[in-house]
Coordinates of C-alpha atoms in Angstrom, one line a residue:
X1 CA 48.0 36.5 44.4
X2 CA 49.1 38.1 47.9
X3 CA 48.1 41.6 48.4
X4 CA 51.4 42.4 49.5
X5 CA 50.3 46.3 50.9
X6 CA 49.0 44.7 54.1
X7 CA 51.2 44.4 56.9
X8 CA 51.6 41.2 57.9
X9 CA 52.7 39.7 61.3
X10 CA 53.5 36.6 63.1
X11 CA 55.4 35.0 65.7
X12 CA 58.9 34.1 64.5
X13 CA 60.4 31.9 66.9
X14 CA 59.4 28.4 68.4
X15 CA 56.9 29.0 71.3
X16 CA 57.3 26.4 74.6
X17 CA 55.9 26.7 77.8
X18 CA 58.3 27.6 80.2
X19 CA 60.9 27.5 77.5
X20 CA 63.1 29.9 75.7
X21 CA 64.6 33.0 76.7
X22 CA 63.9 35.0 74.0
X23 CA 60.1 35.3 71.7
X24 CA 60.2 37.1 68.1
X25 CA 56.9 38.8 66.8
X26 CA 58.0 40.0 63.6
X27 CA 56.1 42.3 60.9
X28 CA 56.4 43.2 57.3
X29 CA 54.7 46.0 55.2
X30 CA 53.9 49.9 55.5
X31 CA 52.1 49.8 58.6
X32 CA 55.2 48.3 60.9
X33 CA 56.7 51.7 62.1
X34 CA 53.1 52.6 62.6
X35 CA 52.3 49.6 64.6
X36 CA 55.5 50.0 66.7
X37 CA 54.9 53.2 67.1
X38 CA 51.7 53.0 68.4
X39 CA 52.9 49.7 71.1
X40 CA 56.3 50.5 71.6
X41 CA 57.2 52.8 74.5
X42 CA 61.0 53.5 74.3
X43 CA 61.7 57.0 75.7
X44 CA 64.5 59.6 74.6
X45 CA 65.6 56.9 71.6
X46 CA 66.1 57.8 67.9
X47 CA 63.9 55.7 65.7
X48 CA 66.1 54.7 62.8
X49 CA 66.9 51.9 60.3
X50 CA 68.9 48.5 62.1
X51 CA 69.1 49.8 65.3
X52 CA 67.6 48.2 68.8
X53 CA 65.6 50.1 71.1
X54 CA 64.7 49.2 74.7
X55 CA 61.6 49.9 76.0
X56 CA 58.2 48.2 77.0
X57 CA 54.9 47.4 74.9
X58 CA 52.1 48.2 76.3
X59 CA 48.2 48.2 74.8
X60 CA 47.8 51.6 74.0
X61 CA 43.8 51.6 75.1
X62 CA 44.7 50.9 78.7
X63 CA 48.4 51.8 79.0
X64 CA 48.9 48.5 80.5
X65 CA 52.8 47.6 80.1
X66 CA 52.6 44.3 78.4
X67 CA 56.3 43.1 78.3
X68 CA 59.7 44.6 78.6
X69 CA 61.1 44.0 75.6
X70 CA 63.8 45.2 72.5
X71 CA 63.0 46.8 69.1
X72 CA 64.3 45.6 66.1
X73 CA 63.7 48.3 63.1
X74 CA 65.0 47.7 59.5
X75 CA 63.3 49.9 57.1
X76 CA 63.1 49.2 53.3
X77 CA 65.3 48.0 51.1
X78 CA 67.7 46.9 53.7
X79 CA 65.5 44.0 55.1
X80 CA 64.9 40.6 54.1
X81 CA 61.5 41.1 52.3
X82 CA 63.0 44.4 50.9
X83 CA 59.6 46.2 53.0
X84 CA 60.1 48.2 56.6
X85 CA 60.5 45.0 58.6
X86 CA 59.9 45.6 62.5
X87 CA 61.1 42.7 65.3
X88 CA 59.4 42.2 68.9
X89 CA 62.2 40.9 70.8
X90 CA 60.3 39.4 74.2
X91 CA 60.3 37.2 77.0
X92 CA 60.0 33.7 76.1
X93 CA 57.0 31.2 76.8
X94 CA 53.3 31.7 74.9
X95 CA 51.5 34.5 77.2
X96 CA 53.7 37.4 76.4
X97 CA 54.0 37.1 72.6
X98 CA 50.8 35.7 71.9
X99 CA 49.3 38.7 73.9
X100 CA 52.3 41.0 71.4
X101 CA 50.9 39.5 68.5
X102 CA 47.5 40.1 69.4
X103 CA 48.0 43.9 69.8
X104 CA 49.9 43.8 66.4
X105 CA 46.5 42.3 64.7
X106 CA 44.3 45.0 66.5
X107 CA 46.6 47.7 65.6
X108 CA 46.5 46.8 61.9
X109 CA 48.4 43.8 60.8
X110 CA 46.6 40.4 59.3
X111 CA 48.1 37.3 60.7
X112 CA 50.4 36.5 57.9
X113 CA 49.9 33.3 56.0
X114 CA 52.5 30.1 56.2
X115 CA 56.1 31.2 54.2
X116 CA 54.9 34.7 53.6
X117 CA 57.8 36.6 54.6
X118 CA 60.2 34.4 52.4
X119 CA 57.2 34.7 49.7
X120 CA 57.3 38.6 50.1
X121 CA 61.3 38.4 50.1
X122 CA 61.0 36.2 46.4
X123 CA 58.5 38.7 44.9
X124 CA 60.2 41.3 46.0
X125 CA 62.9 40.4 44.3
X126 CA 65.0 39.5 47.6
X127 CA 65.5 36.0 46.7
X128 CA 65.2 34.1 44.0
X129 CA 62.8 30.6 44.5
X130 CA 65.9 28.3 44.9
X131 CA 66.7 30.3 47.7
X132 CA 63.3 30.4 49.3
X133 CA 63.5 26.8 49.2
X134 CA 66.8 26.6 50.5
X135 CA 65.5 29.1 53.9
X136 CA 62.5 26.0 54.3
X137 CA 65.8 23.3 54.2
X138 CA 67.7 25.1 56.8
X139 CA 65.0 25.6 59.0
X140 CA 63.7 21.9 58.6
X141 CA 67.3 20.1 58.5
X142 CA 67.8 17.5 60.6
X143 CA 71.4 16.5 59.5
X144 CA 74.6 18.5 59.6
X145 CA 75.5 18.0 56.0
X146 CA 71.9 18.6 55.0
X147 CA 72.1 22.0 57.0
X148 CA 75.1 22.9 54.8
X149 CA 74.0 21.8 51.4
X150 CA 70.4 23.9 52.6
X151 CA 73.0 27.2 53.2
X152 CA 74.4 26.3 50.0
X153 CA 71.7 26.8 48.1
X154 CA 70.6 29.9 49.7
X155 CA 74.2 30.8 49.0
X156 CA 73.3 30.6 45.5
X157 CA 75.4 27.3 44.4
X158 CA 72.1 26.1 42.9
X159 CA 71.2 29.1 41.3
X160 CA 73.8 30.6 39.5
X161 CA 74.5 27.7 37.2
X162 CA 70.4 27.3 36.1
X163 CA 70.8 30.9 35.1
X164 CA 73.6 31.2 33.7
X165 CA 72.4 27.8 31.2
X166 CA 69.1 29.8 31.0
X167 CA 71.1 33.1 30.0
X168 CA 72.8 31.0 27.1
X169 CA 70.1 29.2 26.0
X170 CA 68.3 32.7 25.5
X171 CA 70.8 34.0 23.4
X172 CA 71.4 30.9 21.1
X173 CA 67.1 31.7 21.0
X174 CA 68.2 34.9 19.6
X175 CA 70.5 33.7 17.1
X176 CA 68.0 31.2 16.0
X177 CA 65.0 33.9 15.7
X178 CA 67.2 36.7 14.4
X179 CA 67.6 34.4 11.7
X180 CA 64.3 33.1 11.2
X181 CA 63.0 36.8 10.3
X182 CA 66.0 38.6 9.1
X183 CA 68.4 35.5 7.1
X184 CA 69.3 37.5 4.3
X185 CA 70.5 40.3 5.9
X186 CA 72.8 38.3 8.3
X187 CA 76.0 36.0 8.0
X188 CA 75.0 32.1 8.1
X189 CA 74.1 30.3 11.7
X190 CA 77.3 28.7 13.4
X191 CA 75.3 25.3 13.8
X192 CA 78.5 23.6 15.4
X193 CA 79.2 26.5 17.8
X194 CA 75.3 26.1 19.0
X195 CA 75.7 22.5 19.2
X196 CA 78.6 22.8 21.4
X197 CA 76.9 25.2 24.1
X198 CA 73.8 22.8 23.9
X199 CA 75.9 20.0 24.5
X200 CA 77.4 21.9 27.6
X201 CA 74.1 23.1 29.0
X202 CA 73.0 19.2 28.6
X203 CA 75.9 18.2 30.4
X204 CA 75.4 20.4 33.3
X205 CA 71.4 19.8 33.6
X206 CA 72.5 16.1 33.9
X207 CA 75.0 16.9 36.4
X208 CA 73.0 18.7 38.4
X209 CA 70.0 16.0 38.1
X210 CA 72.0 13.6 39.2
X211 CA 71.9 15.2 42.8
X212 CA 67.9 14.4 43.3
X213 CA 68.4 10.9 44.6
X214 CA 71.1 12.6 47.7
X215 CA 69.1 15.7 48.3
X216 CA 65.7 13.6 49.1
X217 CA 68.2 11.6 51.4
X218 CA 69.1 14.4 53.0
X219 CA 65.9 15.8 53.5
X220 CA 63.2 12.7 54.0
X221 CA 66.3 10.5 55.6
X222 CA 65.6 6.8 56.0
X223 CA 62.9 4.3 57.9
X224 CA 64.9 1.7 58.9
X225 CA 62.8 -1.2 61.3
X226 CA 64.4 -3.8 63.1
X227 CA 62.6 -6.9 62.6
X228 CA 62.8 -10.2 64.3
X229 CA 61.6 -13.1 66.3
X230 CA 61.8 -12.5 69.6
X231 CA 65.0 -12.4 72.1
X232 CA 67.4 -11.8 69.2
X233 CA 68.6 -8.8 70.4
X234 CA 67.0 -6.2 68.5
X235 CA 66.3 -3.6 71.8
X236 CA 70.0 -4.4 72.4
X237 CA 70.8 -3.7 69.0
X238 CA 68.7 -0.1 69.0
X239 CA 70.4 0.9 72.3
X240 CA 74.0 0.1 71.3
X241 CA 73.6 2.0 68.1
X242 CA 71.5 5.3 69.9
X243 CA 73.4 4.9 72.9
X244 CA 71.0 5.0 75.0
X245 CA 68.6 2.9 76.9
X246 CA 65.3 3.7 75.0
X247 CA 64.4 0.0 74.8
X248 CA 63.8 -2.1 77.6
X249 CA 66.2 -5.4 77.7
X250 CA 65.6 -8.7 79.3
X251 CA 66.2 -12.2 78.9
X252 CA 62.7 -13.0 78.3
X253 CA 60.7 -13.3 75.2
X254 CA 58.2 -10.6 73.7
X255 CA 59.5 -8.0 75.8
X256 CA 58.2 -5.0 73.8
X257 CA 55.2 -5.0 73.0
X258 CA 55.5 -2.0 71.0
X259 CA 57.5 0.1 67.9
X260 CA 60.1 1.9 69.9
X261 CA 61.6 4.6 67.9
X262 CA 65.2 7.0 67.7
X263 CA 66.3 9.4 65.6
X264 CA 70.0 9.1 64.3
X265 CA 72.4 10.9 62.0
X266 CA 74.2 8.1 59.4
X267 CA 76.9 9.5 57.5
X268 CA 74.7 13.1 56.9
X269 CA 71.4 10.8 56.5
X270 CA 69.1 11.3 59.0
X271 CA 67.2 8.1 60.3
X272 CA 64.9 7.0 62.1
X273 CA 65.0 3.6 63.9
X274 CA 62.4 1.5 65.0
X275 CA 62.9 -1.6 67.3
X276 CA 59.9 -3.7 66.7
X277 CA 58.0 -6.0 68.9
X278 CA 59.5 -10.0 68.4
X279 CA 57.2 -11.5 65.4
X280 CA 55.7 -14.6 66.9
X281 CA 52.4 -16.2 66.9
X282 CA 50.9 -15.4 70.1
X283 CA 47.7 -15.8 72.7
X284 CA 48.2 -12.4 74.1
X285 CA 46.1 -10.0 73.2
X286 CA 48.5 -7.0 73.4
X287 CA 51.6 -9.2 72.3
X288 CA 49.7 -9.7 68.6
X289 CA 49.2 -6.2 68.0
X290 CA 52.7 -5.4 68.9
X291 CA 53.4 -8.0 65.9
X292 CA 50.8 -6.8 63.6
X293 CA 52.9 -3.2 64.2
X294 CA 55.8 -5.1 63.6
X295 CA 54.6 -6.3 60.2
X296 CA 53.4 -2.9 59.2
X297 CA 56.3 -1.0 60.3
X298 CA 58.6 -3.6 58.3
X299 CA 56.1 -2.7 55.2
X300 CA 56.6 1.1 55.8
X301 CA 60.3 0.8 56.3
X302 CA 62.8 2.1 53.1
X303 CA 65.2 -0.5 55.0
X304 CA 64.9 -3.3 57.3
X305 CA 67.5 -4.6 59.4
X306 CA 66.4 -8.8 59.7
X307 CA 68.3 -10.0 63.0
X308 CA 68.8 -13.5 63.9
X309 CA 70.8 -15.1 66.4
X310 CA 74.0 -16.4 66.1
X311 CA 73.7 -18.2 69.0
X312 CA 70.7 -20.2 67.7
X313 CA 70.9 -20.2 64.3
X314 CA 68.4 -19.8 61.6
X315 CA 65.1 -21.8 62.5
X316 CA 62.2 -22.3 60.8
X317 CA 60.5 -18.9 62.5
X318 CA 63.8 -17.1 60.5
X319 CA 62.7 -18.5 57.7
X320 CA 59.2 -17.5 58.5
X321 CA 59.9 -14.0 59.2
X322 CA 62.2 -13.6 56.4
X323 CA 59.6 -15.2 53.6
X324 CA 57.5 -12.0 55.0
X325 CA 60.1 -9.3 54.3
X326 CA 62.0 -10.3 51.8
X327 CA 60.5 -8.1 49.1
X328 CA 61.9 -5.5 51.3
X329 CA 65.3 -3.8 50.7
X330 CA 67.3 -5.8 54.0
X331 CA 70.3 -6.1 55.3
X332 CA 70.6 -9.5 57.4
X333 CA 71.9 -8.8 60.9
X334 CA 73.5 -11.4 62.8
X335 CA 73.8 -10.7 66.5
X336 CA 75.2 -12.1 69.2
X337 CA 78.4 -13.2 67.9
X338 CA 80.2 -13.2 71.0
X339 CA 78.3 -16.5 72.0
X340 CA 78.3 -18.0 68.9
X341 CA 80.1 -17.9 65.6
X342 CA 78.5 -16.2 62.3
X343 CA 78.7 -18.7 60.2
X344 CA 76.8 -21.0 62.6
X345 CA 73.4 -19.0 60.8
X346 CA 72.9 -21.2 57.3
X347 CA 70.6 -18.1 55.7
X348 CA 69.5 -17.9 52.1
X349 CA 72.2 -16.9 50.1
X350 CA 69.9 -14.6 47.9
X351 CA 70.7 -12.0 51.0
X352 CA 73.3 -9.6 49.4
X353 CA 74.2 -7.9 52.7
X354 CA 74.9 -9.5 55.6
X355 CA 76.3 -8.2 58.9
X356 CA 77.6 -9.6 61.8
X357 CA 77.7 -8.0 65.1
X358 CA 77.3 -7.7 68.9
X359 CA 74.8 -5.6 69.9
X360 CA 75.1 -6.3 74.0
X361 CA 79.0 -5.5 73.5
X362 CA 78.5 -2.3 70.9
X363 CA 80.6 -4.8 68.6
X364 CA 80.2 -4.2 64.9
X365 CA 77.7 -1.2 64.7
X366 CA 80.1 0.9 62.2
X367 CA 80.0 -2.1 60.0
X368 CA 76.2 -1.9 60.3
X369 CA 76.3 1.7 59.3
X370 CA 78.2 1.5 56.6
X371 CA 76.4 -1.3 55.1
X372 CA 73.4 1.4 55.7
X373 CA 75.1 3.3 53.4
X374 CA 75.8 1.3 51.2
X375 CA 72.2 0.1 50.6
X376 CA 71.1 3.7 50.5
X377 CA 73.6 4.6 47.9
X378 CA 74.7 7.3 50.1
X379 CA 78.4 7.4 50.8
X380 CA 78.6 10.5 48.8
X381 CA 76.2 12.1 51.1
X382 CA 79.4 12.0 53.9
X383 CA 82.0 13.9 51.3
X384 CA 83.2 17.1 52.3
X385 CA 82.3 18.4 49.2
X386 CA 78.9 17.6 49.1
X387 CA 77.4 21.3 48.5
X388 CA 74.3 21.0 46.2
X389 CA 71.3 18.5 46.2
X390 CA 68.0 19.4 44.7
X391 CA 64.4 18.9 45.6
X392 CA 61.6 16.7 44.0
X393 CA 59.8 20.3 42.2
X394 CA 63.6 21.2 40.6
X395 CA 64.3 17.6 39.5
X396 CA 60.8 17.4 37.8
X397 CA 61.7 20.7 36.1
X398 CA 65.4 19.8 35.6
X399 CA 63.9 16.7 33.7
X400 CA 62.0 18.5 31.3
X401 CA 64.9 21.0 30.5
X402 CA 66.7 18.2 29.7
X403 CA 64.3 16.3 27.5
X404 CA 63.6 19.3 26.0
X405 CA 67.9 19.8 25.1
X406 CA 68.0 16.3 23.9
X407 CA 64.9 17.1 21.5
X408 CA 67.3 20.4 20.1
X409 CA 70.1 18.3 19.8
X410 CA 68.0 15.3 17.8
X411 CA 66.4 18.3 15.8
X412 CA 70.2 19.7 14.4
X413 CA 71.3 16.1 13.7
X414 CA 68.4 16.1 11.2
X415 CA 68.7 19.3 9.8
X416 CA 65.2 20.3 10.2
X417 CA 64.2 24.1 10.1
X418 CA 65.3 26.8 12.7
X419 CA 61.7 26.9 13.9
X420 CA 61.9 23.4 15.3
X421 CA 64.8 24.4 17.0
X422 CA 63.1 27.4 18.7
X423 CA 60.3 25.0 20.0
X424 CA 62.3 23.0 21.9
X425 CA 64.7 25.6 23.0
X426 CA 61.5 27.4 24.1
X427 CA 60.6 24.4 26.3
X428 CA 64.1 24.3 27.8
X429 CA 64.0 28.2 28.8
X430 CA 60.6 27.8 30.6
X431 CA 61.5 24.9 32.8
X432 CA 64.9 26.2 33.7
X433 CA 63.2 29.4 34.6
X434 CA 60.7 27.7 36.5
X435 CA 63.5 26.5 38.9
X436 CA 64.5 29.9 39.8
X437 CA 61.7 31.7 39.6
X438 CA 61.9 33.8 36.5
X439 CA 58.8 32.0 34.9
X440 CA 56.3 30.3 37.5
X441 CA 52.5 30.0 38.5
X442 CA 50.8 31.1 41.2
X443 CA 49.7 27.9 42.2
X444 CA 53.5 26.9 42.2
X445 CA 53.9 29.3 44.7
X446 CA 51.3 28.7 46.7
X447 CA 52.0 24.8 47.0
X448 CA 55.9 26.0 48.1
X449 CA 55.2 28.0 50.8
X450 CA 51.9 26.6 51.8
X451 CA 54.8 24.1 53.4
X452 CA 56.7 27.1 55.2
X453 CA 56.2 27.9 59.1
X454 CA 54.1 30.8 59.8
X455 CA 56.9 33.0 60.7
X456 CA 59.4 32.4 58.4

């Protein structure tokens, strides 16, 4: 475990070159006033808790004035890791708070590790580990909706109902132990009453487990790689839909050569497009690895978009090409229907989903999404009430809660002895905890915030 009486430091904000205004060097622990004491030169200014001071840092060996900068002091409890918190605000770019930092660690801070500031905040009892999670999903979001369902969860929305299940759940534990080791001195167990609240508890972990499927959505978004033989439109088709000219479009055949990719936002799901190089059999060196990335990125892909020509019809490369992905979930694409009708392409009829459009006229791209959706099972994800979706660790543990509630229920239904009951109710406490943080392992921890930013 940490050794959480070291101050700790890092940089807190992105670092560009020649980018950003501002650059945060934050520390946590006893030491901070010290430290800033010792750098911070901010004459005829009262030191206290949340208030800014303006001065400059310099390296107190040489007086050298290292950057003009503000002071950010928030002494404990009132700070997020509940320890005196100090805050570096400089100059933006990699020189002057890298060179801030650097005084910090020579001054007495370590470099703190990834997520230890959020780590320090849950075991200081700041936060609670759904909302330590929550901080990672808000930082990493890459979707409006999954920016609110991350503030959600830091808001709590996942948290209070795991306790308040765990809360019950401990006191039917009570009832059931109280009269394991005291029965004849206390009135008979209200078996239906306890059945009724496990019932309820198993209602809500199932409810809340049914979320896992949206919040990895949300979070990992979709692959989706438009595959093809060549002059089908499929650069058309990824510049109508990212509005934007990031594929190169001509008339002839096996233009890229390449995966070109763009990131979109579909309904709340982030995803990430990749326009493919034309699958063909070919004498040109660079063409066939552009196919052979082709093939692979259809492999990789959660979805791929299969897009013929209208205007041609499907020929025996189609067929070709399709034989290679169809064990793929696909959505068949038919383009160019301003030349040509749809129903001029005869294609297998095993293809569930099948969308016409016209990629050169940005004709039929909101069909296209939504049959995105669709495929994804995501149309939920675009609800306005879409405020909780939980993450792969909390669905393993909200599994075994709910195994371990079914096993309670099957043990009442067979009458067996208040001890069975315990064992499974036992079970149920300990993975519910684990969700919030009231019973976990070190190495839980570690594995969490191993996947935290330095400074966060």
């Amino acid at each position: 475990m940490l050794n959480t009486a070291d101050t700790i430091a890092a940089i807190a904000t992105a670092i560009v070159p020649e980018t950003g205004s501002i650059g945060i060097v934050r520390l946590s622990g006893a030491s901070s006033i010290a430290i800033a004491r010792t750098l911070f030169d901010a004459p005829r200014q009262t030191w206290e808790s949340h208030r800014v001071l303006y001065g400059h840092v310099r390296d107190p060996r040489t007086g050298e004035a290292i950057d003009e900068a503000l002071l950010l002091l928030m002494l404990a409890p009132r700070s997020f890791t509940r320890e005196d918190v100090v805050e570096f605000h400089c100059h933006g770019g990699m020189i002057p708070v890298q060179r801030v930092l650097q005084l910090c660690l020579e001054n007495g801070a370590r470099l703190a590790d990834p997520g230890e500031f959020t780590l320090r905040a849950f075991l200081n009892g700041r936060i609670d580990l759904t909302r330590a999670e929550s901080v990672a999903d808000l930082v990493g979001a890459r979707s409006v909706q999954a920016a609110r369902v991350a503030l959600a969860g830091l808001q709590g929305k996942l948290a209070e109902p795991i306790r308040q299940s765990r809360s019950t759940c401990l006191d039917i534990l009570a009832e059931i132990e109280a009269r394991i080791d005291f029965e004849e001195d206390l009135p008979p167990l209200d078996e239906s009453a306890i059945s009724s609240s496990i019932d309820r508890i198993f209602c809500q972990v199932k409810e809340i487990l049914a979320t896992s499927d949206r919040g990895e959505l949300l979070r990992s978004g979709l692959k989706v790689a438009i595959v093809g033989r060549p002059n089908v439109g499929k650069s058309s088709l990824l510049n109508a839909w990212s509005r934007s000219d990031r594929a190169i479009v001509t008339d002839l055949p096996g233009t890229t050569r390449d995966v070109v990719e763009s990131r979109l936002v579909v309904g709340g799901i982030p995803v990430q497009v990749l326009d493919t190089a034309g699958i063909r059999e070919s004498g040109d060196t660079v063409e066939r690895i552009g196919v052979e990335r082709s093939r692979q990125a259809a492999r990789d892909a959660d979805l791929v978009l299969f897009t013929v020509s209208a205007a041609e019809g499907w020929t025996t490369a189609d067929a070709e090409i399709y034989r290679q992905v169809s064990e793929r979930p696909l959505i068949l694409v038919i383009n160019k229907i301003d030349l040509a009708p749809a129903d001029r392409v005869v294609y297998p009829r095993q293809i569930e989903r099948v969308v016409p459009l016209a990629a050169a006229r940005n004709q039929g791209i909101e069909k296209l999404e939504k049959a995105i959706l669709d495929s994804a099972g995501g149309n939920e994800i675009s609800a306005a009430n879409l405020d909780l979706a939980i993450n792969q660790r909390q669905a393993a543990a909200l599994t075994r809660a709910k195994q371990s509630l079914e096993q309670v229920r099957e043990t009442i239904e067979r009458g067996l002895p208040l001890d069975f009951w315990s064992i499974d109710l036992r079970a149920a406490i300990g993975a519910l905890g684990e969700i919030t943080g009231e019973e976990v392992t070190e190495s839980v921890l570690d594995r969490i915030f191993s996947r935290f930013c330095i400074g966060k």
